[in-house]
mmCIF file of C-alpha atoms in Angstrom:
data_model
loop_
_atom_site.group_PDB
_atom_site.id
_atom_site.type_symbol
_atom_site.label_atom_id
_atom_site.label_comp_id
_atom_site.label_asym_id
_atom_site.label_seq_id
_atom_site.Cartn_x
_atom_site.Cartn_y
_atom_site.Cartn_z
ATOM 1 C CA MET A 92 -0.021 -0.040 0.018
ATOM 2 C CA LEU A 93 1.142 3.696 -0.807
ATOM 3 C CA PRO A 94 2.397 5.327 2.259
ATOM 4 C CA LEU A 95 0.037 7.618 3.846
ATOM 5 C CA LEU A 96 0.580 11.504 4.329
ATOM 6 C CA VAL A 97 1.081 12.166 8.319
ATOM 7 C CA PHE A 98 0.299 15.080 9.824
ATOM 8 C CA VAL A 99 3.151 15.954 12.165
ATOM 9 C CA TRP A 100 1.743 19.290 13.737
ATOM 10 C CA PHE A 101 -0.102 22.235 13.502
ATOM 11 C CA VAL A 102 1.922 25.576 13.099
ATOM 12 C CA GLN A 103 -0.083 29.025 13.154
ATOM 13 C CA GLY A 104 -3.241 26.819 11.834
ATOM 14 C CA LYS A 105 -1.484 25.546 8.994
ATOM 15 C CA PRO A 106 -0.951 21.754 8.682
ATOM 16 C CA VAL A 107 2.889 20.643 8.845
ATOM 17 C CA LYS A 108 3.193 17.576 6.837
ATOM 18 C CA ASP A 109 5.892 14.899 5.771
ATOM 19 C CA TYR A 110 6.384 15.070 1.945
ATOM 20 C CA THR A 111 9.197 12.330 2.452
ATOM 21 C CA THR A 112 6.737 9.371 2.381
ATOM 22 C CA PHE A 113 5.744 9.795 -1.139
ATOM 23 C CA PRO A 114 7.082 7.766 -3.866
ATOM 24 C CA PHE A 115 7.781 10.509 -6.184
ATOM 25 C CA GLN A 116 10.481 13.187 -4.764
ATOM 26 C CA LEU A 117 11.821 16.463 -5.911
ATOM 27 C CA SER A 118 13.478 19.329 -3.919
ATOM 28 C CA GLU A 119 11.678 22.618 -3.428
ATOM 29 C CA ASP A 120 13.962 24.109 -5.779
ATOM 30 C CA GLU A 121 12.558 21.246 -8.364
ATOM 31 C CA TRP A 122 9.178 21.838 -7.481
ATOM 32 C CA ARG A 123 9.454 25.754 -8.366
ATOM 33 C CA GLU A 124 11.330 24.897 -11.365
ATOM 34 C CA ARG A 125 8.322 22.282 -12.624
ATOM 35 C CA LEU A 126 5.378 24.207 -11.255
ATOM 36 C CA THR A 127 4.258 27.975 -12.299
ATOM 37 C CA PRO A 128 4.180 30.177 -9.337
ATOM 38 C CA GLU A 129 0.360 29.507 -9.227
ATOM 39 C CA GLN A 130 0.536 25.718 -9.495
ATOM 40 C CA TYR A 131 2.964 25.574 -6.491
ATOM 41 C CA ARG A 132 1.019 27.719 -4.221
ATOM 42 C CA ILE A 133 -2.267 25.463 -5.380
ATOM 43 C CA MET A 134 -0.279 22.161 -5.249
ATOM 44 C CA ARG A 135 2.698 22.459 -2.577
ATOM 45 C CA GLN A 136 0.945 25.156 -0.179
ATOM 46 C CA HIS A 137 -2.596 23.710 -0.342
ATOM 47 C CA GLY A 138 -4.179 26.871 -1.980
ATOM 48 C CA THR A 139 -7.341 27.253 -4.048
ATOM 49 C CA GLU A 140 -7.838 28.745 -7.633
ATOM 50 C CA PRO A 141 -10.980 30.938 -7.728
ATOM 51 C CA PRO A 142 -14.088 29.106 -9.328
ATOM 52 C CA PHE A 143 -15.228 29.225 -12.655
ATOM 53 C CA CYS A 144 -11.828 30.022 -14.076
ATOM 54 C CA SER A 145 -10.943 26.444 -14.938
ATOM 55 C CA PRO A 146 -10.254 25.413 -18.547
ATOM 56 C CA PHE A 147 -11.366 21.918 -17.470
ATOM 57 C CA GLN A 148 -14.746 22.810 -16.599
ATOM 58 C CA ASP A 149 -16.361 22.426 -20.144
ATOM 59 C CA VAL A 150 -13.942 19.645 -21.259
ATOM 60 C CA ASP A 151 -16.059 16.990 -22.311
ATOM 61 C CA LYS A 152 -13.630 14.979 -24.626
ATOM 62 C CA VAL A 153 -12.482 11.397 -23.711
ATOM 63 C CA GLY A 154 -9.471 11.358 -21.398
ATOM 64 C CA VAL A 155 -7.739 11.216 -18.101
ATOM 65 C CA PHE A 156 -6.732 13.972 -15.888
ATOM 66 C CA LEU A 157 -2.978 13.840 -14.683
ATOM 67 C CA CYS A 158 -1.559 15.084 -11.648
ATOM 68 C CA ARG A 159 0.260 18.072 -13.181
ATOM 69 C CA GLY A 160 3.290 17.579 -10.562
ATOM 70 C CA CYS A 161 4.345 13.657 -11.323
ATOM 71 C CA LYS A 162 1.961 12.809 -14.418
ATOM 72 C CA THR A 163 -0.052 10.030 -12.282
ATOM 73 C CA PRO A 164 -3.517 9.559 -13.855
ATOM 74 C CA LEU A 165 -6.205 10.430 -11.515
ATOM 75 C CA PHE A 166 -9.461 10.915 -13.056
ATOM 76 C CA ALA A 167 -10.981 10.121 -16.131
ATOM 77 C CA ASN A 168 -13.678 12.153 -18.009
ATOM 78 C CA LEU A 169 -15.832 9.289 -17.587
ATOM 79 C CA HIS A 170 -16.416 10.499 -13.976
ATOM 80 C CA LYS A 171 -16.618 14.128 -14.505
ATOM 81 C CA TYR A 172 -19.579 16.201 -13.950
ATOM 82 C CA ASP A 173 -20.958 19.657 -13.690
ATOM 83 C CA SER A 174 -21.392 19.989 -10.118
ATOM 84 C CA GLY A 175 -22.291 23.956 -10.845
ATOM 85 C CA THR A 176 -19.252 24.870 -8.267
ATOM 86 C CA GLY A 177 -17.037 26.235 -10.742
ATOM 87 C CA TRP A 178 -14.353 23.303 -10.352
ATOM 88 C CA PRO A 179 -13.670 20.127 -12.231
ATOM 89 C CA SER A 180 -15.808 17.644 -10.261
ATOM 90 C CA PHE A 181 -15.678 13.858 -10.658
ATOM 91 C CA THR A 182 -17.436 11.163 -8.524
ATOM 92 C CA GLN A 183 -14.555 8.986 -8.011
ATOM 93 C CA PRO A 184 -10.586 8.688 -8.850
ATOM 94 C CA ILE A 185 -9.310 6.549 -11.578
ATOM 95 C CA LEU A 186 -7.979 4.268 -9.264
ATOM 96 C CA ASP A 187 -8.579 4.242 -5.586
ATOM 97 C CA GLU A 188 -4.836 4.022 -4.968
ATOM 98 C CA VAL A 189 -3.692 7.284 -6.708
ATOM 99 C CA ILE A 190 -5.807 9.565 -4.094
ATOM 100 C CA GLY A 191 -4.975 10.220 -0.598
ATOM 101 C CA GLU A 192 -7.565 11.918 1.775
ATOM 102 C CA LEU A 193 -6.324 13.911 5.237
ATOM 103 C CA GLU A 194 -9.110 15.890 7.303
ATOM 104 C CA ASP A 195 -8.832 19.678 6.824
ATOM 105 C CA ARG A 196 -9.659 22.011 9.741
ATOM 106 C CA SER A 197 -8.411 25.106 7.868
ATOM 107 C CA HIS A 198 -10.838 28.207 7.343
ATOM 108 C CA GLY A 199 -12.777 27.679 10.044
ATOM 109 C CA MET A 200 -14.563 24.164 8.798
ATOM 110 C CA VAL A 201 -14.100 20.593 8.554
ATOM 111 C CA ARG A 202 -13.299 19.238 5.113
ATOM 112 C CA THR A 203 -11.244 16.219 3.498
ATOM 113 C CA GLU A 204 -8.532 17.021 1.262
ATOM 114 C CA VAL A 205 -7.499 15.173 -1.411
ATOM 115 C CA HIS A 206 -4.080 14.685 -2.587
ATOM 116 C CA CYS A 207 -1.801 12.956 -5.161
ATOM 117 C CA ALA A 208 -0.906 9.710 -3.589
ATOM 118 C CA VAL A 209 2.287 9.718 -5.341
ATOM 119 C CA CYS A 210 3.771 13.240 -5.146
ATOM 120 C CA GLY A 211 1.747 14.486 -2.329
ATOM 121 C CA SER A 212 0.300 17.519 -4.430
ATOM 122 C CA HIS A 213 -2.810 19.220 -3.216
ATOM 123 C CA MET A 214 -5.432 18.875 -5.246
ATOM 124 C CA GLY A 215 -8.490 19.914 -3.912
ATOM 125 C CA HIS A 216 -11.565 18.697 -1.419
ATOM 126 C CA VAL A 217 -14.010 15.738 -1.679
ATOM 127 C CA PHE A 218 -17.355 16.223 -0.335
ATOM 128 C CA PRO A 219 -20.242 13.891 0.531
ATOM 129 C CA ASP A 220 -22.787 15.420 -1.791
ATOM 130 C CA GLY A 221 -22.114 14.089 -5.252
ATOM 131 C CA PRO A 222 -24.369 12.131 -7.782
ATOM 132 C CA ARG A 223 -24.737 8.439 -7.967
ATOM 133 C CA PRO A 224 -23.300 5.773 -7.871
ATOM 134 C CA THR A 225 -20.629 7.129 -5.429
ATOM 135 C CA GLY A 226 -22.507 10.178 -3.612
ATOM 136 C CA LEU A 227 -19.110 11.701 -3.846
ATOM 137 C CA ARG A 228 -17.631 14.961 -5.418
ATOM 138 C CA TYR A 229 -14.071 15.285 -5.980
ATOM 139 C CA CYS A 230 -13.674 19.186 -6.371
ATOM 140 C CA ILE A 231 -10.067 19.662 -7.799
ATOM 141 C CA ASN A 232 -8.117 22.402 -8.903
ATOM 142 C CA SER A 233 -7.810 22.590 -12.545
ATOM 143 C CA GLU A 234 -3.921 23.991 -11.878
ATOM 144 C CA ALA A 235 -3.563 20.560 -10.465
ATOM 145 C CA LEU A 236 -4.318 18.770 -13.656
ATOM 146 C CA GLU A 237 -3.134 17.994 -17.109
ATOM 147 C CA PHE A 238 -5.633 16.710 -19.472
ATOM 148 C CA VAL A 239 -4.652 13.780 -22.191
ATOM 149 C CA PRO A 240 -7.200 13.400 -24.771
ATOM 150 C CA LEU A 241 -7.914 9.381 -25.537
ATOM 151 C CA GLU A 242 -9.998 8.036 -28.343
ATOM 152 C CA ASP A 243 -12.481 5.832 -26.440
ATOM 153 C CA GLU A 244 -13.016 3.931 -23.054
ATOM 154 C CA ALA A 245 -10.844 1.294 -24.024
ATOM 155 C CA ALA A 246 -7.766 3.731 -24.684
ATOM 156 C CA ILE A 247 -8.380 5.039 -20.868
ATOM 157 C CA ARG A 248 -8.246 1.462 -19.670
ATOM 158 C CA ASP A 249 -4.879 0.752 -21.786
ATOM 159 C CA TYR A 250 -3.412 4.123 -20.407
ATOM 160 C CA VAL A 251 -4.077 3.229 -17.030
ATOM 161 C CA ALA A 252 -2.917 -0.256 -17.277
ATOM 162 C CA ASN A 253 0.259 0.838 -19.101
ATOM 163 C CA TRP A 254 0.857 3.877 -16.070
ATOM 164 C CA VAL A 255 0.492 0.711 -13.754
ATOM 165 C CA ALA A 256 2.521 -1.669 -15.447
ATOM 166 C CA GLU A 257 5.359 0.930 -15.289
ATOM 167 C CA GLN A 258 5.046 1.352 -11.594
ATOM 168 C CA ASN A 259 6.819 -0.923 -8.989
ATOM 169 C CA TYR A 260 5.364 0.345 -6.094
ATOM 170 C CA LEU A 261 1.594 0.370 -6.612
ATOM 171 C CA GLU A 262 -0.173 -2.527 -5.387
ATOM 172 C CA LEU A 263 -3.543 -3.094 -6.989
ATOM 173 C CA ARG A 264 -6.004 -5.677 -5.624
#
């Protein structure tokens, strides 16, 4: 099983996290080179982009959404829907093992943060108010995603299967 991101302690209301347990590792300088300042703020400092500014809000093409930080496939457009919130929303991840969750008590509320389980980058939050079949709404920052268009559902399965085959640390049931 992939290592879990662990809360170490709270400093000034912000969680300090141990990023050394993730399979994909970069130094802070390497993260800053890889990501734009806005992507870094969202993915490495747990920020949020404004609603209704996402280039992925209206994407209805077949394909997969990758973690912008490590290129892990996280979501498929097959599970994407318009939640009306202004952020790309999904009913489930492409594989349960690629998303990690943590309790988030920032901003005076309790939510569930979701992050990439491979590099630890913040993606957004999951809420229990989504449509069937899961009843979940994964509300994801578009700055944390990269879209790869594919031909059809079989191409999505092949893409994910090839990615899994390349990973020696991902244990699937």
